[in-house]
């Protein structure tokens, strides 16, 4: 839906979500009030409550609207390769390119996990799982004779968990770590993801 086709109410909701996102990222959840959100969005406090019943509901909409799946899923669906390594390498680089300029994502994730005990992630999980399974099937098809017999859900968990670890450590330490911390790091990450940290047995 383009800005031109939005109704006045939809446009106001979008402005509220944008304002709240900025404040949550800058100040945290508890450091942000509904009054501040209304002021940032340029509306009266009562007008804000006409659209959202509570601050938690505002955060829920912010979390869904700014979750990286909006750009990560298309990036993964566009990834291609004739082997598992080509597919994974292309997928990781596409995800990194789409996420490296989204530092606010970590702030929202910490709020979601710490403050809400991942209450809103379940909704995303249900909506995204069909697309994620489609991606896993493509991965398996690109190298059915190369992959160990790992359950698809464990593949998803390993991939997401290891990438989030890479993303988090890059955001936390890259600015203070020596150059070696980041130089060629994505290639090394992919190599370890595919082959582990143990040397292959030579016997």
Coordinates of C-alpha atoms in Angstrom, one line a residue:
X1 CA 0.0 0.0 0.0
X2 CA 1.5 3.3 -1.0
X3 CA 1.3 6.6 0.9
X4 CA -1.1 7.9 -1.7
X5 CA -3.7 5.2 -1.1
X6 CA -3.6 5.3 2.7
X7 CA -6.6 6.6 4.5
X8 CA -6.2 9.3 7.1
X9 CA -6.5 6.8 9.9
X10 CA -4.0 4.4 8.3
X11 CA -1.5 7.3 7.7
X12 CA -1.8 8.3 11.4
X13 CA -1.2 4.7 12.6
X14 CA 1.9 4.5 10.4
X15 CA 3.2 7.8 11.8
X16 CA 2.6 6.5 15.4
X17 CA 4.4 3.3 14.7
X18 CA 7.4 5.2 13.1
X19 CA 7.5 7.6 16.1
X20 CA 7.3 4.8 18.6
X21 CA 10.0 2.8 16.9
X22 CA 12.4 5.7 17.1
X23 CA 11.7 6.2 20.8
X24 CA 11.8 2.5 21.7
X25 CA 15.2 2.2 20.0
X26 CA 16.6 5.4 21.6
X27 CA 15.1 5.2 25.1
X28 CA 13.9 1.6 25.6
X29 CA 10.4 0.4 26.4
X30 CA 10.1 1.6 30.0
X31 CA 11.8 4.9 29.2
X32 CA 9.2 5.7 26.6
X33 CA 5.7 6.9 27.5
X34 CA 2.5 7.1 25.5
X35 CA 2.6 10.9 25.9
X36 CA 6.1 11.0 24.3
X37 CA 4.9 8.8 21.4
X38 CA 1.9 11.1 20.8
X39 CA 4.1 14.1 20.9
X40 CA 6.7 12.6 18.5
X41 CA 3.8 11.6 16.1
X42 CA 2.3 15.1 16.3
X43 CA -1.1 14.0 17.7
X44 CA -2.9 14.5 21.0
X45 CA -2.6 11.8 23.6
X46 CA -6.3 11.0 23.3
X47 CA -5.8 10.5 19.5
X48 CA -3.1 8.0 20.2
X49 CA -5.5 5.9 22.4
X50 CA -8.0 6.0 19.5
X51 CA -5.6 3.9 17.6
X52 CA -3.9 1.8 20.3
X53 CA -5.3 0.7 23.6
X54 CA -1.9 0.4 25.4
X55 CA 1.8 0.9 25.1
X56 CA 2.2 -2.9 24.7
X57 CA 0.0 -2.9 21.7
X58 CA 2.0 -0.1 20.2
X59 CA 5.2 -2.1 20.8
X60 CA 3.6 -5.2 19.2
X61 CA 2.9 -3.3 16.1
X62 CA 6.3 -1.8 16.0
X63 CA 8.0 -5.2 16.5
X64 CA 6.0 -6.7 13.6
X65 CA 6.4 -3.7 11.3
X66 CA 10.2 -3.5 11.8
X67 CA 11.1 -7.1 12.2
X68 CA 13.8 -8.0 9.7
X69 CA 11.8 -10.8 8.1
X70 CA 10.4 -8.2 5.8
X71 CA 13.7 -8.0 4.0
X72 CA 15.4 -11.3 5.1
X73 CA 12.7 -13.6 3.8
X74 CA 12.8 -12.1 0.2
X75 CA 16.6 -12.2 0.4
X76 CA 16.6 -15.9 1.2
X77 CA 14.0 -16.7 -1.4
X78 CA 16.2 -15.0 -4.0
X79 CA 19.3 -17.0 -3.0
X80 CA 20.3 -19.7 -5.4
X81 CA 23.1 -22.2 -5.9
X82 CA 23.7 -25.7 -7.3
X83 CA 25.3 -26.9 -4.1
X84 CA 24.6 -26.4 -0.4
X85 CA 27.7 -24.2 0.0
X86 CA 26.7 -21.9 -2.9
X87 CA 23.1 -21.6 -1.5
X88 CA 24.2 -20.9 2.1
X89 CA 26.9 -18.5 1.0
X90 CA 24.5 -16.5 -1.2
X91 CA 21.9 -16.6 1.5
X92 CA 24.2 -15.3 4.3
X93 CA 25.6 -12.5 2.2
X94 CA 22.1 -11.4 1.1
X95 CA 20.9 -11.4 4.8
X96 CA 24.0 -9.5 5.9
X97 CA 23.5 -6.9 3.2
X98 CA 19.9 -6.4 4.2
X99 CA 20.5 -6.3 8.0
X100 CA 23.8 -4.5 8.5
X101 CA 22.1 -1.1 8.4
X102 CA 19.3 -2.1 10.8
X103 CA 20.9 -1.5 14.3
X104 CA 17.6 -0.8 15.9
X105 CA 16.6 -4.5 15.4
X106 CA 18.7 -5.6 18.3
X107 CA 17.1 -3.0 20.6
X108 CA 13.6 -4.3 19.7
X109 CA 14.7 -7.9 20.1
X110 CA 16.1 -7.3 23.6
X111 CA 12.8 -5.6 24.6
X112 CA 10.8 -8.4 23.2
X113 CA 12.8 -11.1 24.9
X114 CA 13.5 -9.4 28.2
X115 CA 10.3 -7.4 28.8
X116 CA 7.7 -9.6 27.0
X117 CA 9.3 -13.1 27.3
X118 CA 9.0 -13.5 23.5
X119 CA 5.3 -13.2 23.7
X120 CA 5.0 -11.6 20.2
X121 CA 7.5 -13.9 18.4
X122 CA 4.9 -16.7 18.4
X123 CA 2.7 -14.7 16.1
X124 CA 5.5 -14.2 13.7
X125 CA 6.5 -17.8 13.9
X126 CA 3.1 -19.0 12.8
X127 CA 3.1 -16.5 9.9
X128 CA 6.6 -17.2 8.7
X129 CA 7.0 -20.9 9.1
X130 CA 5.6 -21.9 5.7
X131 CA 8.1 -19.5 4.0
X132 CA 10.9 -20.7 6.1
X133 CA 10.2 -24.3 5.4
X134 CA 10.1 -23.5 1.7
X135 CA 13.7 -22.1 2.1
X136 CA 14.8 -25.2 4.0
X137 CA 13.4 -27.4 1.3
X138 CA 15.4 -25.6 -1.3
X139 CA 18.5 -26.0 0.8
X140 CA 17.9 -29.7 1.2
X141 CA 17.2 -30.1 -2.5
X142 CA 20.4 -28.3 -3.5
X143 CA 22.5 -30.9 -1.6
X144 CA 20.4 -33.9 -0.5
X145 CA 23.5 -36.1 -0.8
X146 CA 25.7 -33.6 1.1
X147 CA 23.7 -32.9 4.3
X148 CA 23.6 -35.0 7.4
X149 CA 20.1 -36.2 8.4
X150 CA 19.2 -33.1 10.5
X151 CA 15.6 -32.2 11.3
X152 CA 14.5 -29.1 9.3
X153 CA 13.6 -27.3 12.5
X154 CA 17.1 -27.9 13.8
X155 CA 18.6 -26.5 10.6
X156 CA 16.4 -23.4 11.0
X157 CA 17.5 -23.0 14.6
X158 CA 21.2 -23.5 13.8
X159 CA 21.1 -21.0 10.9
X160 CA 19.2 -18.3 12.7
X161 CA 21.0 -18.8 16.0
X162 CA 24.5 -18.7 14.5
X163 CA 23.7 -15.7 12.3
X164 CA 22.2 -13.7 15.2
X165 CA 25.3 -14.5 17.2
X166 CA 27.5 -13.1 14.3
X167 CA 25.3 -10.1 14.0
X168 CA 25.3 -9.4 17.7
X169 CA 29.0 -9.7 18.2
X170 CA 29.7 -7.5 15.1
X171 CA 27.4 -4.8 16.5
X172 CA 28.9 -5.1 20.0
X173 CA 32.6 -5.4 19.4
X174 CA 33.5 -4.4 15.8
X175 CA 34.1 -0.8 16.7
X176 CA 36.6 -1.6 19.5
X177 CA 38.1 -4.9 18.3
X178 CA 41.3 -5.1 16.1
X179 CA 40.8 -5.1 12.4
X180 CA 41.2 -8.9 12.3
X181 CA 37.9 -9.3 14.1
X182 CA 36.0 -8.2 11.0
X183 CA 38.3 -8.7 8.1
X184 CA 37.1 -11.7 6.1
X185 CA 34.8 -12.5 9.1
X186 CA 31.7 -13.3 7.1
X187 CA 33.6 -15.8 4.9
X188 CA 35.0 -17.5 8.0
X189 CA 31.6 -17.5 9.6
X190 CA 30.1 -19.3 6.5
X191 CA 33.0 -21.8 6.5
X192 CA 32.5 -22.7 10.2
X193 CA 28.7 -22.8 9.7
X194 CA 29.1 -25.4 6.9
X195 CA 32.1 -27.4 8.3
X196 CA 32.3 -26.8 12.0
X197 CA 35.4 -26.1 14.1
X198 CA 36.9 -29.6 14.2
X199 CA 39.5 -30.7 11.7
X200 CA 38.4 -33.5 9.4
X201 CA 39.6 -36.9 10.6
X202 CA 42.5 -38.2 8.6
X203 CA 42.3 -41.9 9.4

